[in-house]
Amino acid sequence: MQTQSSSYRTWHRWLSLIVGIQMVIWAISGAYMVFFKLPFIHGVHLTQEADQPLTNQTTMNRLPDVLKAYPDVHDVHVVRRFIGGEYQEVAQLHTPDRKFLVSLNNLATITLNDRDIEALAARYYKKGEAEITRVELLTDNAPTELNPAHLPIWRVDFDDFGRTSLYLHRETGEMTVRRHDFWRGFDIMWMLHIMDYKDRTDITTWWLRGFILATFGFTFTGTILVIQTLRSSRRKLV
């Protein structure tokens, strides 16, 4: 009986270590996710509107020609966007499988280069003057902070306190994703919280299931030890 009790006690100690460590991790990660509000984590405070109001309403007269040249378009609107070193009024078109810009002068599609993207990112950025350290077109191998479904996409890195990265749509230059160190910290905390150390999306991982079994084992061995202690105490009283 004493050997069996010692075995339960050993299991209980090891399981208490496993359960206790994860409980501490949950407390820390949960506190982080509660303390920092989602709008802050999503970087809403980092950016602003970069397009300007339309100044030439006559450009709207070109829309029938645009729709005639691009019959697959299901949505079109005119925007005043900084392209080629100046603000231009261009048409942004949406088809079932892509978004792109078209010149209202010659109806040709507009291809954005790294200089256009850098200039747009500087105008999106809201936190004053910050040095842009990198402008890169990502076509494959998305970083862990970016959903691969967004590829291809432009990435612009800023040398600021949070190491901000702005992701702009490849063909339209629209703001698509914002990332900074507090978001990256949130992502790590979320990974630790749901125990998905690979994709950080699955809330039913085997790690979590294993922890649930460990918790049951911890509870079971603890209950057995309590029962054995109570029985031993009664025998001593008798």
Short mmCIF file of C-alpha atoms in Angstrom, two decimals:
data_model
loop_
_atom_site.label_atom_id
_atom_site.label_comp_id
_atom_site.label_asym_id
_atom_site.label_seq_id
_atom_site.Cartn_x
_atom_site.Cartn_y
_atom_site.Cartn_z
CA MET A 1 0.00 0.00 0.00
CA GLN A 2 2.84 2.35 0.86
CA THR A 3 4.56 1.59 -2.47
CA GLN A 4 1.33 2.34 -4.36
CA SER A 5 0.91 5.61 -2.46
CA SER A 6 4.48 6.58 -3.29
CA SER A 7 3.81 5.87 -6.98
CA TYR A 8 0.71 8.08 -6.96
CA ARG A 9 2.66 10.81 -5.20
CA THR A 10 5.44 10.69 -7.81
CA TRP A 11 2.96 10.92 -10.68
CA HIS A 12 1.12 13.73 -8.93
CA ARG A 13 4.30 15.77 -8.49
CA TRP A 14 5.33 15.46 -12.13
CA LEU A 15 1.84 16.17 -13.39
CA SER A 16 1.58 19.19 -11.08
CA LEU A 17 4.75 20.56 -12.69
CA ILE A 18 3.33 20.13 -16.20
CA VAL A 19 -0.07 21.56 -15.29
CA GLY A 20 1.44 24.37 -13.23
CA ILE A 21 3.79 25.56 -15.98
CA GLN A 22 0.97 25.67 -18.54
CA MET A 23 -1.28 27.49 -16.06
CA VAL A 24 1.40 30.17 -15.64
CA ILE A 25 1.74 30.42 -19.43
CA TRP A 26 -2.02 30.80 -19.76
CA ALA A 27 -2.06 33.51 -17.10
CA ILE A 28 0.72 35.51 -18.79
CA SER A 29 -0.61 35.10 -22.34
CA GLY A 30 -4.17 35.83 -21.25
CA ALA A 31 -3.08 38.98 -19.42
CA TYR A 32 -1.19 40.19 -22.51
CA MET A 33 -4.19 39.64 -24.77
CA VAL A 34 -6.53 41.41 -22.34
CA PHE A 35 -4.21 44.35 -21.64
CA PHE A 36 -3.60 45.28 -25.30
CA LYS A 37 -6.84 46.04 -27.12
CA LEU A 38 -7.43 44.57 -30.57
CA PRO A 39 -7.51 47.90 -32.48
CA PHE A 40 -4.03 48.62 -31.09
CA ILE A 41 -2.81 45.12 -31.93
CA HIS A 42 -4.19 45.47 -35.47
CA GLY A 43 -2.19 48.69 -35.87
CA VAL A 44 -5.13 50.99 -36.54
CA HIS A 45 -3.21 53.80 -34.82
CA LEU A 46 -0.29 53.45 -37.24
CA THR A 47 -1.95 54.45 -40.50
CA GLN A 48 -4.20 57.04 -42.06
CA GLU A 49 -6.00 57.59 -45.35
CA ALA A 50 -3.53 58.25 -48.16
CA ASP A 51 -5.93 59.02 -51.01
CA GLN A 52 -7.13 62.57 -51.56
CA PRO A 53 -10.66 63.75 -52.40
CA LEU A 54 -11.51 63.92 -56.08
CA THR A 55 -10.93 67.33 -57.62
CA ASN A 56 -12.07 66.76 -61.19
CA GLN A 57 -15.59 65.38 -61.40
CA THR A 58 -15.38 65.20 -65.19
CA THR A 59 -13.24 62.08 -64.83
CA MET A 60 -16.43 60.22 -63.96
CA ASN A 61 -17.44 60.65 -67.60
CA ARG A 62 -14.73 58.16 -68.53
CA LEU A 63 -16.31 55.30 -66.59
CA PRO A 64 -18.48 54.05 -69.48
CA ASP A 65 -15.33 53.75 -71.60
CA VAL A 66 -13.59 51.88 -68.77
CA LEU A 67 -16.45 49.40 -68.44
CA LYS A 68 -16.49 48.89 -72.19
CA ALA A 69 -12.74 48.16 -72.24
CA TYR A 70 -12.97 45.81 -69.24
CA PRO A 71 -16.31 43.95 -69.51
CA ASP A 72 -15.48 41.46 -66.71
CA VAL A 73 -15.42 44.21 -64.09
CA HIS A 74 -18.14 43.99 -61.43
CA ASP A 75 -17.07 47.00 -59.37
CA VAL A 76 -15.33 50.25 -60.28
CA HIS A 77 -14.63 53.49 -58.49
CA VAL A 78 -12.42 56.49 -59.10
CA VAL A 79 -9.68 57.33 -56.57
CA ARG A 80 -7.09 60.09 -56.33
CA ARG A 81 -3.92 58.16 -55.47
CA PHE A 82 -0.23 59.12 -55.34
CA ILE A 83 1.35 57.40 -58.35
CA GLY A 84 4.38 58.36 -60.39
CA GLY A 85 5.36 61.19 -58.07
CA GLU A 86 1.99 62.95 -58.09
CA TYR A 87 -1.65 62.49 -57.22
CA GLN A 88 -3.63 61.06 -60.11
CA GLU A 89 -7.28 60.25 -60.54
CA VAL A 90 -7.44 56.64 -61.64
CA ALA A 91 -10.06 53.92 -61.83
CA GLN A 92 -9.80 50.99 -59.44
CA LEU A 93 -11.41 47.92 -60.99
CA HIS A 94 -12.56 44.69 -59.37
CA THR A 95 -13.03 41.46 -61.30
CA PRO A 96 -13.87 38.05 -59.81
CA ASP A 97 -10.18 37.20 -59.46
CA ARG A 98 -8.22 40.46 -59.20
CA LYS A 99 -8.08 44.17 -58.39
CA PHE A 100 -6.08 46.66 -60.46
CA LEU A 101 -5.75 50.29 -61.48
CA VAL A 102 -6.49 51.79 -64.88
CA SER A 103 -5.48 55.17 -66.26
CA LEU A 104 -8.44 57.38 -67.11
CA ASN A 105 -6.40 58.96 -69.89
CA ASN A 106 -5.59 55.96 -72.07
CA LEU A 107 -7.46 53.14 -70.24
CA ALA A 108 -4.19 51.20 -69.81
CA THR A 109 -3.52 49.20 -66.66
CA ILE A 110 -1.13 50.82 -64.20
CA THR A 111 1.81 48.86 -62.81
CA LEU A 112 3.12 50.07 -59.46
CA ASN A 113 6.87 49.96 -58.85
CA ASP A 114 8.84 50.06 -55.62
CA ARG A 115 9.07 53.88 -55.70
CA ASP A 116 5.29 54.17 -55.95
CA ILE A 117 4.86 51.77 -53.04
CA GLU A 118 7.44 53.57 -50.90
CA ALA A 119 5.72 56.91 -51.52
CA LEU A 120 2.30 55.46 -50.72
CA ALA A 121 3.55 53.76 -47.55
CA ALA A 122 5.05 57.05 -46.35
CA ARG A 123 1.63 58.66 -46.81
CA TYR A 124 -0.21 55.82 -45.08
CA TYR A 125 2.15 56.01 -42.11
CA LYS A 126 0.61 58.15 -39.37
CA LYS A 127 3.32 58.36 -36.70
CA GLY A 128 5.35 61.20 -38.20
CA GLU A 129 8.65 60.86 -40.00
CA ALA A 130 10.15 57.38 -39.87
CA GLU A 131 12.87 55.94 -42.06
CA ILE A 132 11.78 53.26 -44.50
CA THR A 133 14.38 50.51 -44.32
CA ARG A 134 13.05 48.07 -46.91
CA VAL A 135 10.57 47.82 -49.76
CA GLU A 136 10.10 44.28 -51.03
CA LEU A 137 7.65 42.46 -53.28
CA LEU A 138 6.76 39.12 -51.69
CA THR A 139 5.65 36.51 -54.20
CA ASP A 140 6.13 33.31 -52.21
CA ASN A 141 7.27 32.11 -48.77
CA ALA A 142 5.12 34.47 -46.73
CA PRO A 143 6.52 35.35 -43.29
CA THR A 144 4.73 33.81 -40.31
CA GLU A 145 3.01 37.13 -39.59
CA LEU A 146 1.25 37.14 -42.97
CA ASN A 147 -1.49 34.91 -44.34
CA PRO A 148 -0.12 33.32 -47.55
CA ALA A 149 -3.48 34.07 -49.21
CA HIS A 150 -2.38 37.71 -49.45
CA LEU A 151 0.54 36.87 -51.76
CA PRO A 152 1.81 38.48 -53.89
CA ILE A 153 2.05 41.66 -51.83
CA TRP A 154 4.39 44.58 -51.16
CA ARG A 155 6.08 44.80 -47.76
CA VAL A 156 7.42 48.11 -46.44
CA ASP A 157 9.44 48.14 -43.19
CA PHE A 158 9.85 51.23 -40.98
CA ASP A 159 12.61 51.99 -38.49
CA ASP A 160 10.37 52.93 -35.57
CA PHE A 161 9.79 51.76 -31.99
CA GLY A 162 7.52 48.88 -32.99
CA ARG A 163 9.40 47.89 -36.17
CA THR A 164 6.27 48.54 -38.19
CA SER A 165 5.66 46.65 -41.43
CA LEU A 166 2.95 47.78 -43.83
CA TYR A 167 1.70 45.39 -46.49
CA LEU A 168 0.27 47.02 -49.61
CA HIS A 169 -1.76 45.40 -52.37
CA ARG A 170 0.49 44.55 -55.29
CA GLU A 171 -1.65 46.11 -58.03
CA THR A 172 -3.62 48.85 -56.30
CA GLY A 173 -1.28 49.98 -53.51
CA GLU A 174 -4.12 49.73 -50.99
CA MET A 175 -3.30 49.23 -47.31
CA THR A 176 -3.90 45.53 -46.67
CA VAL A 177 -2.13 44.41 -43.48
CA ARG A 178 -0.35 46.20 -40.62
CA ARG A 179 2.20 44.47 -38.41
CA HIS A 180 4.34 45.67 -35.50
CA ASP A 181 6.15 44.12 -32.55
CA PHE A 182 3.12 44.25 -30.26
CA TRP A 183 1.16 42.26 -32.86
CA ARG A 184 4.04 39.81 -33.15
CA GLY A 185 4.07 39.47 -29.36
CA PHE A 186 0.31 38.89 -29.43
CA ASP A 187 0.80 36.18 -32.05
CA ILE A 188 3.32 34.40 -29.82
CA MET A 189 1.01 34.68 -26.82
CA TRP A 190 -1.88 33.32 -28.87
CA MET A 191 0.31 30.40 -29.97
CA LEU A 192 1.19 29.60 -26.35
CA HIS A 193 -2.42 30.04 -25.25
CA ILE A 194 -3.98 27.61 -27.73
CA MET A 195 -0.88 25.34 -27.77
CA ASP A 196 -0.64 25.29 -31.56
CA TYR A 197 3.09 25.74 -32.08
CA LYS A 198 3.01 25.28 -35.86
CA ASP A 199 0.18 27.13 -37.61
CA ARG A 200 -1.17 29.05 -34.59
CA THR A 201 -4.76 28.53 -35.72
CA ASP A 202 -5.88 25.12 -34.43
CA ILE A 203 -7.58 25.13 -31.01
CA THR A 204 -7.87 21.32 -30.92
CA THR A 205 -4.19 20.33 -31.14
CA TRP A 206 -2.82 17.13 -29.65
CA TRP A 207 -0.75 19.29 -27.30
CA LEU A 208 -3.96 20.70 -25.84
CA ARG A 209 -5.60 17.28 -25.70
CA GLY A 210 -2.52 15.91 -23.98
CA PHE A 211 -2.66 18.72 -21.44
CA ILE A 212 -6.32 17.92 -20.76
CA LEU A 213 -5.36 14.29 -20.10
CA ALA A 214 -2.52 15.47 -17.85
CA THR A 215 -5.01 17.61 -15.92
CA PHE A 216 -7.32 14.63 -15.47
CA GLY A 217 -4.33 12.58 -14.31
CA PHE A 218 -3.30 15.34 -11.90
CA THR A 219 -6.84 15.51 -10.49
CA PHE A 220 -7.14 11.72 -10.26
CA THR A 221 -3.83 11.15 -8.48
CA GLY A 222 -4.53 14.08 -6.17
CA THR A 223 -7.93 12.62 -5.28
CA ILE A 224 -6.39 9.21 -4.57
CA LEU A 225 -3.76 10.79 -2.32
CA VAL A 226 -6.42 12.72 -0.40
CA ILE A 227 -8.48 9.55 0.11
CA GLN A 228 -5.41 7.63 1.26
CA THR A 229 -4.48 10.43 3.66
CA LEU A 230 -7.99 10.50 5.16
CA ARG A 231 -8.01 6.72 5.60
CA SER A 232 -4.60 6.80 7.24
CA SER A 233 -5.75 9.55 9.62
CA ARG A 234 -8.83 7.55 10.64
CA ARG A 235 -6.73 4.48 11.38
CA LYS A 236 -4.45 6.51 13.61
CA LEU A 237 -7.45 7.86 15.52
CA VAL A 238 -8.76 4.35 16.05
#
